[in-house]
Coordinates of C-alpha atoms in Angstrom, one line a residue:
Chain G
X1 CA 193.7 -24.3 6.2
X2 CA 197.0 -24.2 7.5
X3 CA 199.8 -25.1 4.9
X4 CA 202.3 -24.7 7.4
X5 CA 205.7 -27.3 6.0
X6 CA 206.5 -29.7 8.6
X7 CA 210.2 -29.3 10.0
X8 CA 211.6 -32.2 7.4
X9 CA 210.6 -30.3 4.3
X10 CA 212.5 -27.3 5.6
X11 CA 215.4 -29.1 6.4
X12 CA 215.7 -30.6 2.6
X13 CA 215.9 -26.7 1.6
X14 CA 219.7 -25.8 1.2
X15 CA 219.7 -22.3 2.7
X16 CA 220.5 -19.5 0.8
X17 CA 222.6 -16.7 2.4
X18 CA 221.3 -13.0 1.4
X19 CA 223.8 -10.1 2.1
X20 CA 221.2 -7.0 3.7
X21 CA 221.3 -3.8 4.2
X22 CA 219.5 -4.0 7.5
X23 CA 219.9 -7.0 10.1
X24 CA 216.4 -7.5 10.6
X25 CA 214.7 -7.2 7.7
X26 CA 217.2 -9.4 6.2
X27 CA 217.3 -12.0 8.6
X28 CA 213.5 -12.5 8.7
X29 CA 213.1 -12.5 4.8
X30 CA 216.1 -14.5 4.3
X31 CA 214.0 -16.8 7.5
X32 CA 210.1 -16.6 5.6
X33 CA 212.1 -17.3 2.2
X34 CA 213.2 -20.5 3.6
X35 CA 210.6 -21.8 5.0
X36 CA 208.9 -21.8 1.8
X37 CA 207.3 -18.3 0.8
X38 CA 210.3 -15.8 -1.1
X39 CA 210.2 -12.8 0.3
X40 CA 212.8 -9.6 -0.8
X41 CA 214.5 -7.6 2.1
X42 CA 212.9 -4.6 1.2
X43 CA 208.8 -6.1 1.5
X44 CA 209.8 -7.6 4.5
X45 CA 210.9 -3.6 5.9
X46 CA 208.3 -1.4 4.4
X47 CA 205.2 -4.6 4.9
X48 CA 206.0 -4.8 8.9
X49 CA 205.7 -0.7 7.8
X50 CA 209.1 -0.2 9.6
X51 CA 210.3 3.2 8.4
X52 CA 210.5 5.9 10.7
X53 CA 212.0 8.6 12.6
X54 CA 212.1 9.5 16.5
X55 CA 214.2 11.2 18.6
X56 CA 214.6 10.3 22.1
X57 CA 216.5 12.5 24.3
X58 CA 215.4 10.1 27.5
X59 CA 216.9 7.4 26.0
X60 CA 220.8 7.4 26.3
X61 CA 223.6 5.7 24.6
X62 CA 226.6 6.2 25.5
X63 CA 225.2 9.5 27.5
X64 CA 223.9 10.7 23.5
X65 CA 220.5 10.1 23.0
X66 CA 218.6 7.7 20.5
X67 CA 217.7 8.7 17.1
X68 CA 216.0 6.0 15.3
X69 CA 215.5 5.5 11.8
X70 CA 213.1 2.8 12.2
X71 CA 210.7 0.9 14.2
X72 CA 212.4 -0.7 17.6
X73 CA 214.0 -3.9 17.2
X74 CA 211.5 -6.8 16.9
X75 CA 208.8 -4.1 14.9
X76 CA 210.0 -6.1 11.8
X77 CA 209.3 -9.8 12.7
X78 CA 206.3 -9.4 14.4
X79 CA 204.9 -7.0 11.9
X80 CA 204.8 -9.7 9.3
X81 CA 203.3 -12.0 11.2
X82 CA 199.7 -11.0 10.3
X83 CA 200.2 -9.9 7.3
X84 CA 201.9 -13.0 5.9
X85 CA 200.4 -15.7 8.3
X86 CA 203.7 -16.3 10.1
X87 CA 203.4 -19.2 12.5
X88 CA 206.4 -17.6 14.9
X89 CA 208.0 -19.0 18.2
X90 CA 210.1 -16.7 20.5
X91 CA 211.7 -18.0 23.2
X92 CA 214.0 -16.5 25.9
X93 CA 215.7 -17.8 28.6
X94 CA 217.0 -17.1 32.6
X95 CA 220.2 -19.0 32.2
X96 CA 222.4 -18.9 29.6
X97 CA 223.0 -22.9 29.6
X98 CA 219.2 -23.4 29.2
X99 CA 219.6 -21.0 25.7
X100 CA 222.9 -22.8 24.5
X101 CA 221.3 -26.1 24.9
X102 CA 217.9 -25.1 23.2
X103 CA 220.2 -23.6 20.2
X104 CA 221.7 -27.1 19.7
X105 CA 218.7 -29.1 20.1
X106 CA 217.2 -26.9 17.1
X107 CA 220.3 -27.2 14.8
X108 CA 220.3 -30.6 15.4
X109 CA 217.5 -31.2 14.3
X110 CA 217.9 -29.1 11.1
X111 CA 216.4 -26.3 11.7
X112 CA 217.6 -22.7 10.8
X113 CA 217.2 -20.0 13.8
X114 CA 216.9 -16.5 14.4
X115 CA 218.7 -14.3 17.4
X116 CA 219.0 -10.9 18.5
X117 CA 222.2 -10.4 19.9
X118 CA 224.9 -7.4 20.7
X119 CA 227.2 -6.4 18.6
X120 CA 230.0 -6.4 20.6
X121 CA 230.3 -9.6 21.4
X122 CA 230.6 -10.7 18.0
X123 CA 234.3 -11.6 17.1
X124 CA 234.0 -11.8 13.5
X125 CA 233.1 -8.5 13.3
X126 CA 235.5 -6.1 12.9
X127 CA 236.9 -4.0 16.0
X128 CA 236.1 -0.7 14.9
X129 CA 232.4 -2.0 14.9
X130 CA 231.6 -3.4 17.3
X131 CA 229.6 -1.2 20.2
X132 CA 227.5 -2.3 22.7
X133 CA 224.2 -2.6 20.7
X134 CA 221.5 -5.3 21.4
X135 CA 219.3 -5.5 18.9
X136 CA 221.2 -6.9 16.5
X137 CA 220.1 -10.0 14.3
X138 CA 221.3 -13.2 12.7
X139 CA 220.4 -16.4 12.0
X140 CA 222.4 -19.9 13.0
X141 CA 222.7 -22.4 10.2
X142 CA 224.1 -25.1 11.9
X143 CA 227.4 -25.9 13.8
X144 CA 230.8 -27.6 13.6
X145 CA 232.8 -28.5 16.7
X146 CA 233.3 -25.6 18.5
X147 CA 231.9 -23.0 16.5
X148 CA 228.5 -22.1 15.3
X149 CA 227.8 -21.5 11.4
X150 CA 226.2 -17.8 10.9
X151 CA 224.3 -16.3 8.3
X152 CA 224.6 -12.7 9.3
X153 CA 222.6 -10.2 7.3
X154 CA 225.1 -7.2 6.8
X155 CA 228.1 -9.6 5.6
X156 CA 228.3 -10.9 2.3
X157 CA 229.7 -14.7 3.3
X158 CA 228.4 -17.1 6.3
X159 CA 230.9 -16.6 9.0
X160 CA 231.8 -18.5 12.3
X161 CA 231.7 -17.6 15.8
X162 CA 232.6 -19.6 18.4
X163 CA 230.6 -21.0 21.4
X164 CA 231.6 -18.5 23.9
X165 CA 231.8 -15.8 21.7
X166 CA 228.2 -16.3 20.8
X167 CA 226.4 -17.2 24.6
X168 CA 228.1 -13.9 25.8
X169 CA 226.7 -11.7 23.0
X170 CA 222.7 -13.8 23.5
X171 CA 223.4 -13.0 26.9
X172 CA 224.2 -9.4 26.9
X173 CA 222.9 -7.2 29.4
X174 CA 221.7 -3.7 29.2
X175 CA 219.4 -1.5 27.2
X176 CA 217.4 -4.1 24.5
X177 CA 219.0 -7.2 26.5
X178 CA 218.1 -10.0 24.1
X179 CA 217.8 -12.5 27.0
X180 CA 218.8 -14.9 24.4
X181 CA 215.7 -14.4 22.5
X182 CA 215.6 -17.2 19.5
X183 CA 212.8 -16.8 17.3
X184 CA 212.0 -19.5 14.2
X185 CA 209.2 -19.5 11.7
X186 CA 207.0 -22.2 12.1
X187 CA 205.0 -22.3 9.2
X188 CA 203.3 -19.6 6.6
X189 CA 199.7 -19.9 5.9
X190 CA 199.8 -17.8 2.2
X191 CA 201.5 -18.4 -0.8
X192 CA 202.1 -14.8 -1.4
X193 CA 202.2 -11.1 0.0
X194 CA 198.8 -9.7 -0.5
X195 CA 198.7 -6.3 -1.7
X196 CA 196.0 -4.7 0.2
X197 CA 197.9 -5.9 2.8
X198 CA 201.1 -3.8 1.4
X199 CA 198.8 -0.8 1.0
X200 CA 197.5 -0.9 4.2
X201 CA 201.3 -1.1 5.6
X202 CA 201.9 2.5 3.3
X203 CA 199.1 4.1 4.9
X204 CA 200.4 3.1 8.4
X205 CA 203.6 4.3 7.8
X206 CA 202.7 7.5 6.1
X207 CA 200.2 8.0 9.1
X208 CA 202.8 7.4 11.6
X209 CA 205.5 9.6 10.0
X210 CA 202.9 12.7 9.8
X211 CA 202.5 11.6 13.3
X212 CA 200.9 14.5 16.4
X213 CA 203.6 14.0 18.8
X214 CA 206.8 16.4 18.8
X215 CA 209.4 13.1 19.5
X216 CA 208.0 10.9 16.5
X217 CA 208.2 11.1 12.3
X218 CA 208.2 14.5 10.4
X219 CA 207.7 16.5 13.6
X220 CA 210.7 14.9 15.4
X221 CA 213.9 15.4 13.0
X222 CA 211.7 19.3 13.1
X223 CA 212.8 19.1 16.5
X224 CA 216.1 17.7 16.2
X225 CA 216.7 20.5 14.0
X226 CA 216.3 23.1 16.8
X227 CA 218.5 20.9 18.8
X228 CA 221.0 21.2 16.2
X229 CA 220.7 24.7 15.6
X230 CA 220.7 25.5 19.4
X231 CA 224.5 24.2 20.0
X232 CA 227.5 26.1 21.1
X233 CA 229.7 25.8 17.8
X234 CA 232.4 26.1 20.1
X235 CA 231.6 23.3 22.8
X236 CA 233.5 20.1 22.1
X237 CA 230.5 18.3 23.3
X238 CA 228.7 19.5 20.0
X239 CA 230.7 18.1 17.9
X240 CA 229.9 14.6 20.0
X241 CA 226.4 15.2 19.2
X242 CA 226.4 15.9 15.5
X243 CA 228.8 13.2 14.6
X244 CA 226.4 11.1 16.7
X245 CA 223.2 12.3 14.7
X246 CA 225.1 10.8 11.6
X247 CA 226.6 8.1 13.4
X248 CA 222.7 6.4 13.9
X249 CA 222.1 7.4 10.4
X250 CA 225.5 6.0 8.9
X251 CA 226.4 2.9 10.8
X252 CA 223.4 1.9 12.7
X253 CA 221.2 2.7 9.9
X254 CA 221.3 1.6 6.6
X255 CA 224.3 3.7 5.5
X256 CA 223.3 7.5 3.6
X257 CA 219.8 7.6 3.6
X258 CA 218.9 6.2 6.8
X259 CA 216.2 3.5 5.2
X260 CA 214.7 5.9 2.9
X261 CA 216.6 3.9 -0.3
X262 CA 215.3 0.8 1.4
X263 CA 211.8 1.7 1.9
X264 CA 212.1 3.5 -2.0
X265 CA 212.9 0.2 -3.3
X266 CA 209.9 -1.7 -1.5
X267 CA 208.0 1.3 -3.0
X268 CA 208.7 -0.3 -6.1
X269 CA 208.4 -3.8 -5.6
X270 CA 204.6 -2.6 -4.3
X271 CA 203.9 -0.7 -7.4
X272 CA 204.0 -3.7 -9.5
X273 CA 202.9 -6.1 -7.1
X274 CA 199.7 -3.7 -6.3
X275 CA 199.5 -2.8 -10.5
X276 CA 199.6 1.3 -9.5
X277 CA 202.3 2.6 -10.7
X278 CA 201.8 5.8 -9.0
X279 CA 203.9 4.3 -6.2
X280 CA 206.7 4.0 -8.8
X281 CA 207.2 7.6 -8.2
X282 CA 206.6 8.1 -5.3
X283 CA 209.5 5.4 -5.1
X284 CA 211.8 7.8 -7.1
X285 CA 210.6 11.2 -5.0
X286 CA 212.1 8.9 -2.0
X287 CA 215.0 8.3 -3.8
X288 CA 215.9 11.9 -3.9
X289 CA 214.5 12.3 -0.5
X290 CA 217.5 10.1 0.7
X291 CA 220.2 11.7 -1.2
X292 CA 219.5 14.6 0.4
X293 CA 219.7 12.7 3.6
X294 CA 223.9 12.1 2.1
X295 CA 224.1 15.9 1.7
X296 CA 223.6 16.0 4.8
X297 CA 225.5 13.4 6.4
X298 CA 228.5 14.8 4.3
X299 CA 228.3 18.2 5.0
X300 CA 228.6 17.2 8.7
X301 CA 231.5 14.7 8.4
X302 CA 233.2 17.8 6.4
X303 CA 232.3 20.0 9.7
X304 CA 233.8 17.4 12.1
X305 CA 236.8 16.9 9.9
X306 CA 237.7 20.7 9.8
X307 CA 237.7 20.9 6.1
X308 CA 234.4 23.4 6.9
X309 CA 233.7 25.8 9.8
X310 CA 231.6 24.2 12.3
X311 CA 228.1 25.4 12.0
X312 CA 225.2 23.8 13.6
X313 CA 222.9 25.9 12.1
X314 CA 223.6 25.6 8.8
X315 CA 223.2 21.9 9.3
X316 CA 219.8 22.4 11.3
X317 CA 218.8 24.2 8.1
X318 CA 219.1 21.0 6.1
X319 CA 217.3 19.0 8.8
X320 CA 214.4 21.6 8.9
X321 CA 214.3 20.8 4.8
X322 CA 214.3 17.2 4.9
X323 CA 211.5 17.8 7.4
X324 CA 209.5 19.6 5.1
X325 CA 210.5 17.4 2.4
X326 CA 209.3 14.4 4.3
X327 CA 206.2 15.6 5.6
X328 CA 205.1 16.7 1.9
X329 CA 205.6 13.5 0.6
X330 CA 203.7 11.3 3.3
X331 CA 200.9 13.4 2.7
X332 CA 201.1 13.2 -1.3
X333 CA 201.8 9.6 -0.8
X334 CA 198.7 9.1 1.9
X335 CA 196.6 11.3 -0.5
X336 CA 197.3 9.2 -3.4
X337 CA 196.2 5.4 -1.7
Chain M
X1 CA 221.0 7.0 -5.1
X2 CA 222.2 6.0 -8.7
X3 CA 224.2 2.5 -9.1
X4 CA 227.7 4.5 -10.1
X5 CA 227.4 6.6 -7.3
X6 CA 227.3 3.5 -4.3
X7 CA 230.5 4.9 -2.6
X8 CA 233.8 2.6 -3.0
X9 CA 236.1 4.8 -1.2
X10 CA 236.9 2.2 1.7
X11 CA 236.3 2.7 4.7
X12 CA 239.6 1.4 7.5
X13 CA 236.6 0.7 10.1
X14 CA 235.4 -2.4 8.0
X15 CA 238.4 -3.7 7.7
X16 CA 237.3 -5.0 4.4
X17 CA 233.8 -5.7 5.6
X18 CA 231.2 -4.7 2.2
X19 CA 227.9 -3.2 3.4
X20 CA 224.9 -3.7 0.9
X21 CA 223.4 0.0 0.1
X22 CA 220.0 0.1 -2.1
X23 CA 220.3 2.3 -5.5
X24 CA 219.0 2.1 -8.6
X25 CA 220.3 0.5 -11.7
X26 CA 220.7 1.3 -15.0
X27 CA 217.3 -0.5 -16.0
X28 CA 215.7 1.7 -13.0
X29 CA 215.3 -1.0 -10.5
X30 CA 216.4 -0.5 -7.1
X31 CA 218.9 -2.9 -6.2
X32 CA 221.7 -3.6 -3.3
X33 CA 225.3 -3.1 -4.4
X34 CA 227.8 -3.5 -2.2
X35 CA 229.5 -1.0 -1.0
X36 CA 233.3 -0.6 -0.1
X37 CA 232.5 2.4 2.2
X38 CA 231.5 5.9 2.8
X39 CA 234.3 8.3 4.3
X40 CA 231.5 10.1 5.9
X41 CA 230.8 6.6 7.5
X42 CA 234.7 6.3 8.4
X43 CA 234.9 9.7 9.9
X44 CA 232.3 9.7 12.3
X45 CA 232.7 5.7 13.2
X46 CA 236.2 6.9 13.7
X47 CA 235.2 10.5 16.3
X48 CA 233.2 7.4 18.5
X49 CA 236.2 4.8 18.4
X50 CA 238.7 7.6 19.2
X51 CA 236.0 9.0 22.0
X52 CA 236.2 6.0 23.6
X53 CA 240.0 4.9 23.1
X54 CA 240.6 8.1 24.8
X55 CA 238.5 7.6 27.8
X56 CA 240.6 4.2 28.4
X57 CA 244.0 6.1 28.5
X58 CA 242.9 8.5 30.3
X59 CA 241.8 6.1 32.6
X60 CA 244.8 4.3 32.3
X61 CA 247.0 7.2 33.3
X62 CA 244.8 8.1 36.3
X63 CA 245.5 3.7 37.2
X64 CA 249.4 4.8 36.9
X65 CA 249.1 7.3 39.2
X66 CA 247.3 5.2 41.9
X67 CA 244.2 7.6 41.4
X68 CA 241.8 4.6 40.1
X69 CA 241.0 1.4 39.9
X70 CA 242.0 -1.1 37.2
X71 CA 238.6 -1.8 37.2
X72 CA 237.6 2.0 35.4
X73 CA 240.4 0.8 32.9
X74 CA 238.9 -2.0 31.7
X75 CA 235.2 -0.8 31.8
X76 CA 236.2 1.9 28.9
X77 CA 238.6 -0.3 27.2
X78 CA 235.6 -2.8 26.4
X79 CA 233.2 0.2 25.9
X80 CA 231.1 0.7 28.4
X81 CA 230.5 2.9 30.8
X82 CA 228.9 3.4 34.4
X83 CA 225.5 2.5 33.3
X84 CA 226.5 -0.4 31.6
X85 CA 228.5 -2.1 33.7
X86 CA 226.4 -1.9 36.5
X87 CA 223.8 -3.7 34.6
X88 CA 226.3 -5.9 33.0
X89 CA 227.4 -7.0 37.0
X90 CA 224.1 -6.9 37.7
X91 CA 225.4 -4.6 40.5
X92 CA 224.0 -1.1 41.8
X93 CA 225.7 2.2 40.5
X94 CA 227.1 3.6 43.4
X95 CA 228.6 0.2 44.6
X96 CA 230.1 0.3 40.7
X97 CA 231.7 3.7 41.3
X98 CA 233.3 2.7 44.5
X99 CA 234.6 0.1 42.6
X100 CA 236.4 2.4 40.5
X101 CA 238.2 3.7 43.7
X102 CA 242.0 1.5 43.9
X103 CA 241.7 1.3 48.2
X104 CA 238.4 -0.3 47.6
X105 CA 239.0 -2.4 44.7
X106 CA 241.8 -3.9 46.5
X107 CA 239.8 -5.5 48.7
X108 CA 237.2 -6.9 46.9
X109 CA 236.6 -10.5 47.5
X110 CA 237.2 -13.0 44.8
X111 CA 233.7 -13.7 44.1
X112 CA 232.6 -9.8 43.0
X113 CA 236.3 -9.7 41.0
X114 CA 234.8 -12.9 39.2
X115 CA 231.2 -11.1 38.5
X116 CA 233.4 -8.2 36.8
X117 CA 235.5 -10.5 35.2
X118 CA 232.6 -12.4 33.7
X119 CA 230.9 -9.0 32.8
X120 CA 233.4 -7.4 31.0
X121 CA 234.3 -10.4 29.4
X122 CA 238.5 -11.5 30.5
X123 CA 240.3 -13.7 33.1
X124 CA 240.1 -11.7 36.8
X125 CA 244.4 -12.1 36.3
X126 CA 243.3 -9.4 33.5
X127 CA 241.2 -7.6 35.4
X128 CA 243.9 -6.9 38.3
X129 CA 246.5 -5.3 36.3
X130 CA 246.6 -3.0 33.4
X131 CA 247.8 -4.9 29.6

């Protein structure tokens, strides 16, 4: 039976902003928590089984290549939609005009709507921020005159951002163009996250991170490691790289721990939700998992700032730990299920 | 991460911008706080920024002394590079790069000046001339 809310029900919710540490996962549980089914940030990243790690030296930004922290954009979203019943509609369009209008029609008629977008083209963020990244996410509460109403996840307040501003940064080209992909939620078919669906989301995510493949979970910050530790300490171009490395794990990631505090605190929210509170440790063992993640980050921002000699492989050596770390604690934690 | 320990050092990239980081509370629960900002976060938002403010001077000097095109200005000083603005234009590298050359951007008709303009998002009156 499909208890999906019809459109006017929705629109009778007032909508609730929710600052979040990721743009994704916040936008689509602050999105399924208003159309009816209250969902926290952090079920909405570790039940879509988002956490991750790969490395992708084919993939270049900026002529640095991707480390991810996570799942690719759009892993989140569409990971929930089995597991929660999500009734979702993505649309994308050739011409800009065609997305602007669609955008109006929806807020017209009340309804509140997802985008991916760049960053860039963003003008309330501010300058120092804003790169040429696609996949970021927001939602669109409504519009006055000029300027659209924006519930963005990683600010604490709705901001505003005019009409221009906003077709250009839907429109962006490049690497994860969002052709101006708008997605909504249509309707959710349970009343509530089902736990063996959250266990079966941990023993994805502990099977992907203990992962076969060199470029992909455990295996692939090993092999970042060697990258690290195989740098000319002298080359300014290594520098480039390692303040890179934290750079994904800083600013595009969730800030020190690169999603493990996020995914620690879903941990949590499972243990009691599932009634084994085994996970509640396994939550904590994460916690200190992602500090370490800060020691690391730190000891590399005091090698770029000079206060420490320059020594890749002193920082490779912290990598090659956290590897370890990691990979003994998705096998504890796939052991344990 | 403990609660206490969410960094408030500020951080002059987020120009007052609060990021929500996850740690846990006094009761144990894992919470966001917000966070003023991480100097490790400052320092290597500010190596990127810095990478690519310098790319646009030196661009901008090589514009001075007739060597390139306004066109290479612009494309660092709105971050991007080659790659990017070729797909931006929607244009093919090489044509891009001998864009970048002042002869040849001279003489492109209005039409392509408009498709750069567009791209890089200013008025083709910017585009012509260095701010």
């Amino acid at each position: 039976m499909n208890a999906a809310l019809p459109t006017s029900a929705k629109a009778s919710v007032a909508f609730q902003h929710r600052h979040a540490a990721h743009c994704e996962s916040g936008a689509i549980s602050t999105l399924v928590s208003h159309a009816g089914l209250p969902l926290s940030e952090a079920m909405a990243f570790g039940l879509s089984g988002a956490l991750a790690f790969a490395y992708l030296p084919f993939v270049k930004l900026q002529g640095l290549p991707l480390i991810a922290y996570r799942m690719p954009p759009r892993a989140i979203i569409r990971g929930l939609a089995k597991p929660l019943g999500l009734k979702l509609s993505f649309e994308t369009f050739r011409r800009p005009e065609a997305g602007q209008a669609r955008l109006d029609q929806l807020l017209d008629a009340g309804e509140v709507v997802g985008l991916q977008t760049s960053v860039f083209w963003l003008s309330y963020f501010p300058e120092d921020m804003r790169f040429h990244f696609n996949g970021h996410n927001l939602l669109v509460i409504g519009r006055e005159g000029d300027d659209y109403l924006i519930s963005d996840p990683v600010f604490e307040t709705p901001q505003r951002c005019s009409r221009a501003d906003l077709a250009r940064a839907r429109f962006a080209k490049g690497l994860l163009a969002p052709k101006g992909l708008l997605y909504r939620v249509l309707g959710v078919e349970r009343d509530g996250v089902d736990p063996q669906a959250v266990l079966a989301a941990i023993r994805r995510t502990a099977r992907a991170m203990l992962a076969p493949v060199p470029i992909v979970g455990v295996r692939a910050i090993g092999l970042l490691a060697k990258r690290i530790a195989a740098l000319d300490p002298q080359a300014p171009a290594s520098a480039a790289f390692v303040g890179h490395v934290v750079r994904m794990q800083e600013e595009i990631g969730t800030g020190g721990a690169g999603f493990r505090f996020l995914y620690a605190a879903f941990l949590q929210e499972a243990a009691e939700l599932c009634d084994k509170p085994l996970l509640a440790e396994f939550s904590a063992r994460l916690l200190t998992i992602g500090d370490h993640w800060r020691v690391f980050a730190l000891r590399a921002a005091r090698m770029l700032k000079g206060r420490e000699v320059f020594d890749p492989a002193a920082l490779a050596v912290l990598l090659r730990e956290q590897a370890e770390r990691e990979a003994a604690f998705f096998r504890d934690l796939r052991g344990a299920l | 991460m403990e609660f206490d320990q969410v960094p408030q050092e500020g951080n002059r990239t987020h120009a007052g911008l609060r990021k929500a980081l996850y740690a846990r509370d006094a009761q144990g629960r894992i919470v966001t706080a917000p966070s003023q900002g991480w100097e490790v976060e400052e320092i290597v938002t500010l190596q990127a920024v810095d990478a690519l403010r310098q790319q646009a001077e030196e661009a901008r000097a090589r514009v001075v002394a007739g060597t390139a095109s306004p066109l290479e200005y612009w494309m660092y000083a709105q971050r991007m590079d080659l790659a990017l603005l070729a797909q931006a234009s929607g244009l093919w590298r090489w044509r891009v790069r001998r864009h970048l050359r002042p002869a040849v951007f001279s003489r492109l008709t209005p039409a392509l000046l408009a498709r750069y303009a567009d791209a890089l998002g200013l008025t083709v009156d910017q585009l012509t001339r260095l701010p």
